[in-house]
Short mmCIF file of C-alpha atoms and ligand atoms in Angstrom, two decimals:
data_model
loop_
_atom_site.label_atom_id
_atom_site.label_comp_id
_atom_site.label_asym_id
_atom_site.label_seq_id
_atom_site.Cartn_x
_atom_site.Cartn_y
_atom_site.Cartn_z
CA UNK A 1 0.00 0.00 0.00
CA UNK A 2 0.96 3.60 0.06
CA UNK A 3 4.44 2.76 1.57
CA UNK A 4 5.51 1.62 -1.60
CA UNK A 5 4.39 3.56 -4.19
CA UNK A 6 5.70 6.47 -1.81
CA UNK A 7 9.30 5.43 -2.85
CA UNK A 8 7.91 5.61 -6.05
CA UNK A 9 6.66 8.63 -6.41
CA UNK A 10 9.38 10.14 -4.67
CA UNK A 11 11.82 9.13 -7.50
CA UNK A 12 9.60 10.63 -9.73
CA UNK A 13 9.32 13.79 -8.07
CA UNK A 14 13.02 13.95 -8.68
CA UNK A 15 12.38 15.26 -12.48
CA UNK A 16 10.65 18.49 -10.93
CA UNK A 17 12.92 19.01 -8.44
CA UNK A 18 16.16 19.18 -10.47
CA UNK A 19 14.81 20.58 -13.72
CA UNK A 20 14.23 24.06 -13.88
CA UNK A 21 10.49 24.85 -14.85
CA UNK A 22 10.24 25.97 -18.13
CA UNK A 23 12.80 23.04 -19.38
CA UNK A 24 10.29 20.74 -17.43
CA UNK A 25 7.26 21.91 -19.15
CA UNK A 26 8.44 21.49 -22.75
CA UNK A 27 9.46 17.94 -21.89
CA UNK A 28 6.39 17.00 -20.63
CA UNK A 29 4.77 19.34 -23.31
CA UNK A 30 7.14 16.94 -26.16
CA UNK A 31 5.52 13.66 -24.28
CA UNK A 32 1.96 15.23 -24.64
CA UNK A 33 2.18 15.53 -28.06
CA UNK A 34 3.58 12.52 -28.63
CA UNK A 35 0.51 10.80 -26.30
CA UNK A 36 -2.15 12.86 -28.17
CA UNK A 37 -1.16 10.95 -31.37
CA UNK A 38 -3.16 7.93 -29.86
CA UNK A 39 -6.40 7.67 -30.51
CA UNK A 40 -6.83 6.25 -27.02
CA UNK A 41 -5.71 9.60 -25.53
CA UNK A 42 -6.83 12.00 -28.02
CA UNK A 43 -10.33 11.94 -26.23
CA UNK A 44 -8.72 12.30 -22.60
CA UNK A 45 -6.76 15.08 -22.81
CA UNK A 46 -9.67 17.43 -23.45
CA UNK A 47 -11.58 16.00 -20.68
CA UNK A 48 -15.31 15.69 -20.68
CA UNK A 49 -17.49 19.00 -21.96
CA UNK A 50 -19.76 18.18 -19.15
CA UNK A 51 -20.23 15.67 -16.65
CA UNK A 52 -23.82 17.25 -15.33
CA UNK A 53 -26.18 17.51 -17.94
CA UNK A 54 -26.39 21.74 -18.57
CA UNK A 55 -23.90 22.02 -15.83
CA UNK A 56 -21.98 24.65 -18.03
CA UNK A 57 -23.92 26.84 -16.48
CA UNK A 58 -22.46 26.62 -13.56
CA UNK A 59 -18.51 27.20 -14.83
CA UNK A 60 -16.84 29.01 -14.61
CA UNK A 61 -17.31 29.72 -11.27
CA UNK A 62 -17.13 32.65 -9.26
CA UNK A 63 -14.35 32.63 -7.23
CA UNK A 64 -14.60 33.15 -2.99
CA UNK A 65 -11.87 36.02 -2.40
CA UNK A 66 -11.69 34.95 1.43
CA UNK A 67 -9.89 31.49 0.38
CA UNK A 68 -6.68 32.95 -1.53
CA UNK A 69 -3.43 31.43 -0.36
CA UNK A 70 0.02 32.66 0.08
CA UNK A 71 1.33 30.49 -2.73
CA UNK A 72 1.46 29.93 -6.52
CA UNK A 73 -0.82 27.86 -7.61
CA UNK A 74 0.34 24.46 -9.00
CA UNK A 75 0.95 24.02 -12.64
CA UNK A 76 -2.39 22.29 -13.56
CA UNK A 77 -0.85 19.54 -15.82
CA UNK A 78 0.83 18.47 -12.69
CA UNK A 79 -2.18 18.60 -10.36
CA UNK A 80 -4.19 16.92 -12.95
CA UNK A 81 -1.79 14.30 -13.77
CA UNK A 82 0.43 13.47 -10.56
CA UNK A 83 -2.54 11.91 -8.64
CA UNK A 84 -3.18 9.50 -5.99
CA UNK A 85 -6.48 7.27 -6.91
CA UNK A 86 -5.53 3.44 -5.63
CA UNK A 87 -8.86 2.07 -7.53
CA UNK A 88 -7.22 2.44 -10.46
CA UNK A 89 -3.94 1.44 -9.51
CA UNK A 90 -0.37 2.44 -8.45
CA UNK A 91 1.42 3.36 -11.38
CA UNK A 92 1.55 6.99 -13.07
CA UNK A 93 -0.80 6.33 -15.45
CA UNK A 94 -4.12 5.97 -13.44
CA UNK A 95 -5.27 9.38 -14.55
CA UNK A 96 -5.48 7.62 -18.04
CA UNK A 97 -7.17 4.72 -16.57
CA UNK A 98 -9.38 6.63 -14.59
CA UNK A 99 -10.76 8.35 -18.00
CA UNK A 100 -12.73 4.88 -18.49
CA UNK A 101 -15.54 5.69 -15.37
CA UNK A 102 -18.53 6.73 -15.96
CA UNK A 103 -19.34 9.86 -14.26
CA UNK A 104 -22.68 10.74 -16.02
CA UNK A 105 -25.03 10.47 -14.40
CA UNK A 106 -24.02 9.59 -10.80
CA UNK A 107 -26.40 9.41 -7.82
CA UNK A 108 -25.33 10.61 -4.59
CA UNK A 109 -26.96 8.77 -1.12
CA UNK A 110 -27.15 10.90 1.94
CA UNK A 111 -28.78 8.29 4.41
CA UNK A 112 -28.53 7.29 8.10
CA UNK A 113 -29.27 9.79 10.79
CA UNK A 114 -30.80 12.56 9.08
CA UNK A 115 -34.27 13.57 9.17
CA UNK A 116 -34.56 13.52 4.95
CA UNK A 117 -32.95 11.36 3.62
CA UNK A 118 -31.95 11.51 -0.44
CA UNK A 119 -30.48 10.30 -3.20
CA UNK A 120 -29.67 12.71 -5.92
CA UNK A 121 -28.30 13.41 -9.03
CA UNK A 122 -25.23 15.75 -8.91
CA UNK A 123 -26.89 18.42 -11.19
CA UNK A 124 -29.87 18.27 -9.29
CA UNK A 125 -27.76 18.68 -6.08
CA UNK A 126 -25.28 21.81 -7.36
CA UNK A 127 -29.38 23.21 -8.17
CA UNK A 128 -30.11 22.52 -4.28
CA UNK A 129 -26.85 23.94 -2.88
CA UNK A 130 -26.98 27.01 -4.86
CA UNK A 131 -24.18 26.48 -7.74
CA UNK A 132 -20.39 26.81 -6.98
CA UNK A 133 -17.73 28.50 -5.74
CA UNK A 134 -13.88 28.68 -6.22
CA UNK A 135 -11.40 28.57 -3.52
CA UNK A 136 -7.66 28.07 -3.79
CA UNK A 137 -6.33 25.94 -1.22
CA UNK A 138 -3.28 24.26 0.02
CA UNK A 139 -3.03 20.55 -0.03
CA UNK A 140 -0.80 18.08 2.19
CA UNK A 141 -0.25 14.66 1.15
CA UNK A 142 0.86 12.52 3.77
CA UNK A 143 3.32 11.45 1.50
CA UNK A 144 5.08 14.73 1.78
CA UNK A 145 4.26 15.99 -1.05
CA UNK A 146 1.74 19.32 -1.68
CA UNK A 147 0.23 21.51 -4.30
CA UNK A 148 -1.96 24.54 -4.57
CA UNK A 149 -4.69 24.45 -6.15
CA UNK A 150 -8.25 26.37 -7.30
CA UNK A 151 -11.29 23.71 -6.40
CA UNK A 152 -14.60 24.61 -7.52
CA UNK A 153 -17.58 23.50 -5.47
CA UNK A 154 -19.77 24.15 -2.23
CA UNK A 155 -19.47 24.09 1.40
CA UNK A 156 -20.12 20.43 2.87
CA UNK A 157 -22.41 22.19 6.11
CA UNK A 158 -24.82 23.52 2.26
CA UNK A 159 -25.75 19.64 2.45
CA UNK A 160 -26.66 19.60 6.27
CA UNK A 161 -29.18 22.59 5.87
CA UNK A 162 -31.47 20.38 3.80
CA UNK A 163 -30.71 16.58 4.77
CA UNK A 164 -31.38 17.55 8.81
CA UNK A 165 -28.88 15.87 10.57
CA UNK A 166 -30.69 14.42 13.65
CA UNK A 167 -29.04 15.38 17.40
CA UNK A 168 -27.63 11.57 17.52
CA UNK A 169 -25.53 11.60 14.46
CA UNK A 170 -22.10 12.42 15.73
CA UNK A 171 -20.08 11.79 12.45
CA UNK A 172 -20.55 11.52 8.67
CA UNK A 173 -19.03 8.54 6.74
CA UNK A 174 -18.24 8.90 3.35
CA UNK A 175 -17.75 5.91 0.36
CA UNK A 176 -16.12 5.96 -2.81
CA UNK A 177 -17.82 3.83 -6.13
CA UNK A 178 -17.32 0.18 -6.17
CA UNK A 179 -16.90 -1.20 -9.38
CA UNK A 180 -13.95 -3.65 -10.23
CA UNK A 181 -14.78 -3.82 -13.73
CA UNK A 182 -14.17 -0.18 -14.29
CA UNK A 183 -11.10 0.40 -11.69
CA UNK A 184 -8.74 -2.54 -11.74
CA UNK A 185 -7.37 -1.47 -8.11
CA UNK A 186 -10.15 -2.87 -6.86
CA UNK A 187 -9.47 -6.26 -8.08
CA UNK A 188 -6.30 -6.72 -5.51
CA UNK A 189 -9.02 -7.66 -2.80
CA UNK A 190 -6.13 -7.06 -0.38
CA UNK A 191 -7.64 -3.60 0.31
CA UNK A 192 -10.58 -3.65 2.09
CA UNK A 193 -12.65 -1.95 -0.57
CA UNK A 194 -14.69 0.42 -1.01
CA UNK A 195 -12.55 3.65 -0.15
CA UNK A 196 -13.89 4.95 3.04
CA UNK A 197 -13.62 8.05 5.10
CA UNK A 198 -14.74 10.03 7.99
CA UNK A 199 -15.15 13.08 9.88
CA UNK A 200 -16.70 14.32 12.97
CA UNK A 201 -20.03 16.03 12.28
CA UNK A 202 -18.48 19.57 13.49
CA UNK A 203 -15.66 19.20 11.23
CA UNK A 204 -18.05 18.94 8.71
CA UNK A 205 -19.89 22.41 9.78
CA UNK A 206 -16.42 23.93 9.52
CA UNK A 207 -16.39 26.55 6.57
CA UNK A 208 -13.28 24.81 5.37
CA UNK A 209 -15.17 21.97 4.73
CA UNK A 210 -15.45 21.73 1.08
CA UNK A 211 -17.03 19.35 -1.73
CA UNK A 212 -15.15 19.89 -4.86
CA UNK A 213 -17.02 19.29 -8.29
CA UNK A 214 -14.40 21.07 -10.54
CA UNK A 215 -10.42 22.38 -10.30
CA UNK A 216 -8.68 24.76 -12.57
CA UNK A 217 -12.92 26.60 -13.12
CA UNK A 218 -13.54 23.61 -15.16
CA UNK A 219 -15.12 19.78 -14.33
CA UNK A 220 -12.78 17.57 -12.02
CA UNK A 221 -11.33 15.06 -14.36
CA UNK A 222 -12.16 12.21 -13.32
CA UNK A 223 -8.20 11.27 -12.01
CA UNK A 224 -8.74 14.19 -9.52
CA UNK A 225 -12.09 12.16 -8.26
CA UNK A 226 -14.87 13.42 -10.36
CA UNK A 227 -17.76 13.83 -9.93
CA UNK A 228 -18.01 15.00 -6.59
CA UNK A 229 -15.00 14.62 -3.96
CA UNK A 230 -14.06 16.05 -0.32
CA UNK A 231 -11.35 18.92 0.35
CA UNK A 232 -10.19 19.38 3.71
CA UNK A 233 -7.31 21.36 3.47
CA UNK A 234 -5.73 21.02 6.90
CA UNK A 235 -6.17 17.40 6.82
CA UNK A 236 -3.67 15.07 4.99
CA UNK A 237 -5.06 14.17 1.61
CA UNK A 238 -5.96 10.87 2.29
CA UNK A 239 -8.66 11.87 4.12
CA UNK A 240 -9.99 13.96 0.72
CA UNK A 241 -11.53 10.97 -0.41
CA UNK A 242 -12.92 10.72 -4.64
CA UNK A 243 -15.36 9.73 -6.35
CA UNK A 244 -18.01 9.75 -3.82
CA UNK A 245 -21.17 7.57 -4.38
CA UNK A 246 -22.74 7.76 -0.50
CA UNK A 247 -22.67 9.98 2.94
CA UNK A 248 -23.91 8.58 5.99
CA UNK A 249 -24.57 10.52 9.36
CA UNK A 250 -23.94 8.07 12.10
CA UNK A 251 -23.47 7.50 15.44
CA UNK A 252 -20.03 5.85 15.47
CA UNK A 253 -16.72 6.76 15.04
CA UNK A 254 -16.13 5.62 11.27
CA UNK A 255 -12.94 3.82 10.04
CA UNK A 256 -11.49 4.80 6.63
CA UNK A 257 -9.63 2.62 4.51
CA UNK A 258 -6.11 3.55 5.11
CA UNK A 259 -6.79 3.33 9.15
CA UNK A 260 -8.00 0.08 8.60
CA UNK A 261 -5.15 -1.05 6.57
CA UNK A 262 -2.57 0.59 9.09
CA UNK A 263 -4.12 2.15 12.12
CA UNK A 264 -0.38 3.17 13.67
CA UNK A 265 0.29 5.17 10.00
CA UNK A 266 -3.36 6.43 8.91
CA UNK A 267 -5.48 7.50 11.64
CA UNK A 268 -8.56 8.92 11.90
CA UNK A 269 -7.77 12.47 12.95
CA UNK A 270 -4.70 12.55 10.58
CA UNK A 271 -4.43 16.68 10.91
CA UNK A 272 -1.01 18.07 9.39
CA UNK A 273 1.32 18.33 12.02
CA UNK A 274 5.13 18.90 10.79
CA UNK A 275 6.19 17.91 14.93
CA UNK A 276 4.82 13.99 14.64
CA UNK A 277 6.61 12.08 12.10
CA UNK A 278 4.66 9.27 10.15
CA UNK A 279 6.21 6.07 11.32
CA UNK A 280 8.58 5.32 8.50
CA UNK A 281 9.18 9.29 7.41
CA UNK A 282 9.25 13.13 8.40
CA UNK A 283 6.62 15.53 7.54
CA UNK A 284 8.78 18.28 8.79
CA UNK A 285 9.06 19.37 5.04
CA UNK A 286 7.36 19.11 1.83
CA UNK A 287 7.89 18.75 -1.78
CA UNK A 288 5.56 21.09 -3.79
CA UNK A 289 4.21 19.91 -6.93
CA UNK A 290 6.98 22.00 -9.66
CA UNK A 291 8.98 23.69 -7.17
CA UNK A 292 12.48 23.03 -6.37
CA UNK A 293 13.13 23.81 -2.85
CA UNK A 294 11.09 22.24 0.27
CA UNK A 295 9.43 24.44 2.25
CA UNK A 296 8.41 23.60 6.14
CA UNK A 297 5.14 21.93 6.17
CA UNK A 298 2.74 24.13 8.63
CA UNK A 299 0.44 22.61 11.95
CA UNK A 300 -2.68 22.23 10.66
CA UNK A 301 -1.48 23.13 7.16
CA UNK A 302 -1.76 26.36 7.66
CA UNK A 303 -5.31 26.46 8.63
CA UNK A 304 -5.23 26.61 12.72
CA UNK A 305 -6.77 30.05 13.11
CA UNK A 306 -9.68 28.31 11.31
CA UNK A 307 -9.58 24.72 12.80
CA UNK A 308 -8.07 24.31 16.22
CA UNK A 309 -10.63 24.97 18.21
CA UNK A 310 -12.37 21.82 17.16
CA UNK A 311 -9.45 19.94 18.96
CA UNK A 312 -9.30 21.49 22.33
CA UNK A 313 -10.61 18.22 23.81
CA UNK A 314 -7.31 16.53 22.32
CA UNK A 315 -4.67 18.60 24.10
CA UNK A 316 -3.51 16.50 26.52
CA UNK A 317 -2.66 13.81 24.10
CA UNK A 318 -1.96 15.96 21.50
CA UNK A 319 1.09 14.18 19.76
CA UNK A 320 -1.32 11.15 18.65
CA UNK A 321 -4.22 12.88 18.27
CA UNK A 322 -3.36 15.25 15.78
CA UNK A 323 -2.06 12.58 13.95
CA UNK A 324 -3.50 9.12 14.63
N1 LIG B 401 -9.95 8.74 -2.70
C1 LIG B 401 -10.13 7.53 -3.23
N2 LIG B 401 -11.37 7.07 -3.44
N3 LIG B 401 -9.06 6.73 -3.56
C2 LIG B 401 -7.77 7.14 -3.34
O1 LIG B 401 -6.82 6.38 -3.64
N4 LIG B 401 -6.29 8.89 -2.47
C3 LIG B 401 -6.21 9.92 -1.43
C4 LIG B 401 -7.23 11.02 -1.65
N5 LIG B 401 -8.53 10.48 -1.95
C5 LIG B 401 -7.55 8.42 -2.76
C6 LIG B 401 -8.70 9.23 -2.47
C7 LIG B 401 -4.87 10.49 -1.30
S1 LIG B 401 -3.67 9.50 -0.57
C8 LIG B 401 -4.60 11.78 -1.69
S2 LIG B 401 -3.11 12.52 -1.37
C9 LIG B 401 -5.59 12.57 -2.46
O2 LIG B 401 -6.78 11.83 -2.73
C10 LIG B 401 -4.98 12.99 -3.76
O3 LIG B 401 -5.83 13.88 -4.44
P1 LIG B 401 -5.37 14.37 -5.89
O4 LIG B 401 -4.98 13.14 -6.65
O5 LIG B 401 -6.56 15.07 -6.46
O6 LIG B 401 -4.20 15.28 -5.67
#
């Protein structure tokens, strides 16, 4: 699991850090052009006019001046195509794998401990929630890697106002698709598919809280976990989980994937915190997508003003709880 395509990716990461930008860009530009001679590409590299019916409507979007970062924003050829999606495998080309799922239409479940419960298209939800937003964000990795990107979407806590969370559900629980036909990854029954994810039900009132439908004021592509996906930018990505097919409010704490897989590396909380190193690396520093130098990774990502009061109850073990 993510331990070794870490090494991986690493490596790769190598070609950004020791080639200066613009030298970078035409080589990746030269292998572009040489991939859009395929006909199997030629239709992925302009990616889909519209995954929700009329949804053009709602790009681009307008963007939310109070989310602006400190930061260039990521090259989006390298945000689109450096991605992290295990359902359709390890290697670097799951973003053209990931081309091959159907995103049109796609019903969304929001069930368990709410007082109405739905299932939904996605254009029929964007209607519901008011349209979209864009906000540019930082984004940690756990693998020590980061980028900064422009998500388009709405604020999570829009879905609570009209699902009616009832006062016993403590936490929402979200799924990724299952389909092994469509994403290979899911074949190596090792992982205990589907993806999984949680979050405390506060965390998910938190303005930061964000469901991303588009990046770069266009559609997600479906690599970047289209249609709809979670952005919580002072958590580490894994908890950002794609592709999402069902929310449930419940009760209990949920487990995602990753904690399930390796509770003492993936935990549930799994804030950014540069002081507690991941078992088998630092997070001290990161890597960001097309720059050369590291830069100190920040608590919280750089989001505590905005977040840390939701974990004033963990301060007396805060070391694991940030992290685990
Ligand atoms: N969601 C699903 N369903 N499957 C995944 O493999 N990877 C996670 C997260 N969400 C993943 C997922 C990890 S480890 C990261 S870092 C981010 O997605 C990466 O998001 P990006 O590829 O859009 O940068």
């Amino acid at each position: 699991y993510m331990s070794n395509i870490i090494i991986k990716k690493i490596w790769n990461l190598k070609d950004f850090q020791t080639t200066p930008e613009h030298i970078f860009k035409s080589r990746r530009q030269a292998l572009q052009n040489l991939a859009g001679g395929s006909i199997a590409l030629a239709g992925l590299t302009s990616f889909p006019s519209s995954v929700f019916g009329n949804a053009n409507s709602f790009y681009p979007p307008v963007s939310n001046t109070l989310y602006k970062v400190n930061r260039e924003i990521t090259e989006e050829k390298l945000a689109t195509t450096y991605t992290n999606f295990y359902e359709f495998g390890s290697s670097k080309n799951i973003w053209r794998r990931a081309a091959l799922l159907k995103t049109k239409p796609w019903m969304l479940t929001i069930d368990g401990l709410v007082k109405k419960p739905v299932t939904i298209d996605i254009s029929d939800l964007l209607k519901k929630v008011g349209g979209i937003e864009e906000r540019v964000y930082r984004f940690r990795c756990v693998e020590a890697w980061s980028m900064t990107v422009p998500w388009s979407g709405f604020a999570l806590k829009n879905i609570l106002s009209f699902v009616e969370p009832k006062a016993s559900a403590k936490f929402l629980r979200f799924e990724t698709f299952f389909d092994p036909d469509v994403a290979p990854g899911q074949k190596q029954n090792w992982y205990p598919w589907p993806y999984v994810e949680g979050i405390t039900i506060d965390e998910a009132k938190n303005d930061l809280s964000f469901l991303a439908t588009g990046i770069y004021g266009k559609e997600l592509p479906n690599q970047n976990g289209a249609p709809l996906r979670l952005v919580l930018p002072w958590k580490y990505g894994f908890k950002s989980i794609k592709s999402i097919v069902k929310i449930s409010f419940v009760d209990k704490k949920p487990q995602g994937m990753w904690e399930r897989i390796a509770p003492l590396e993936y935990g549930f909380w799994a804030n950014v915190n540069p002081n507690v190193p991941h078992p088998r690396w630092s997070q001290s520093t990161e890597q960001q997508l097309g720059v050369d130098n590291r830069v100190p990774t920040m608590i919280y990502n750089g989001y505590g003003s905005e977040v840390a009061s939701m974990y004033k109850t963990l301060q007396p073990t805060l070391k694991n709880s940030l992290f685990r």
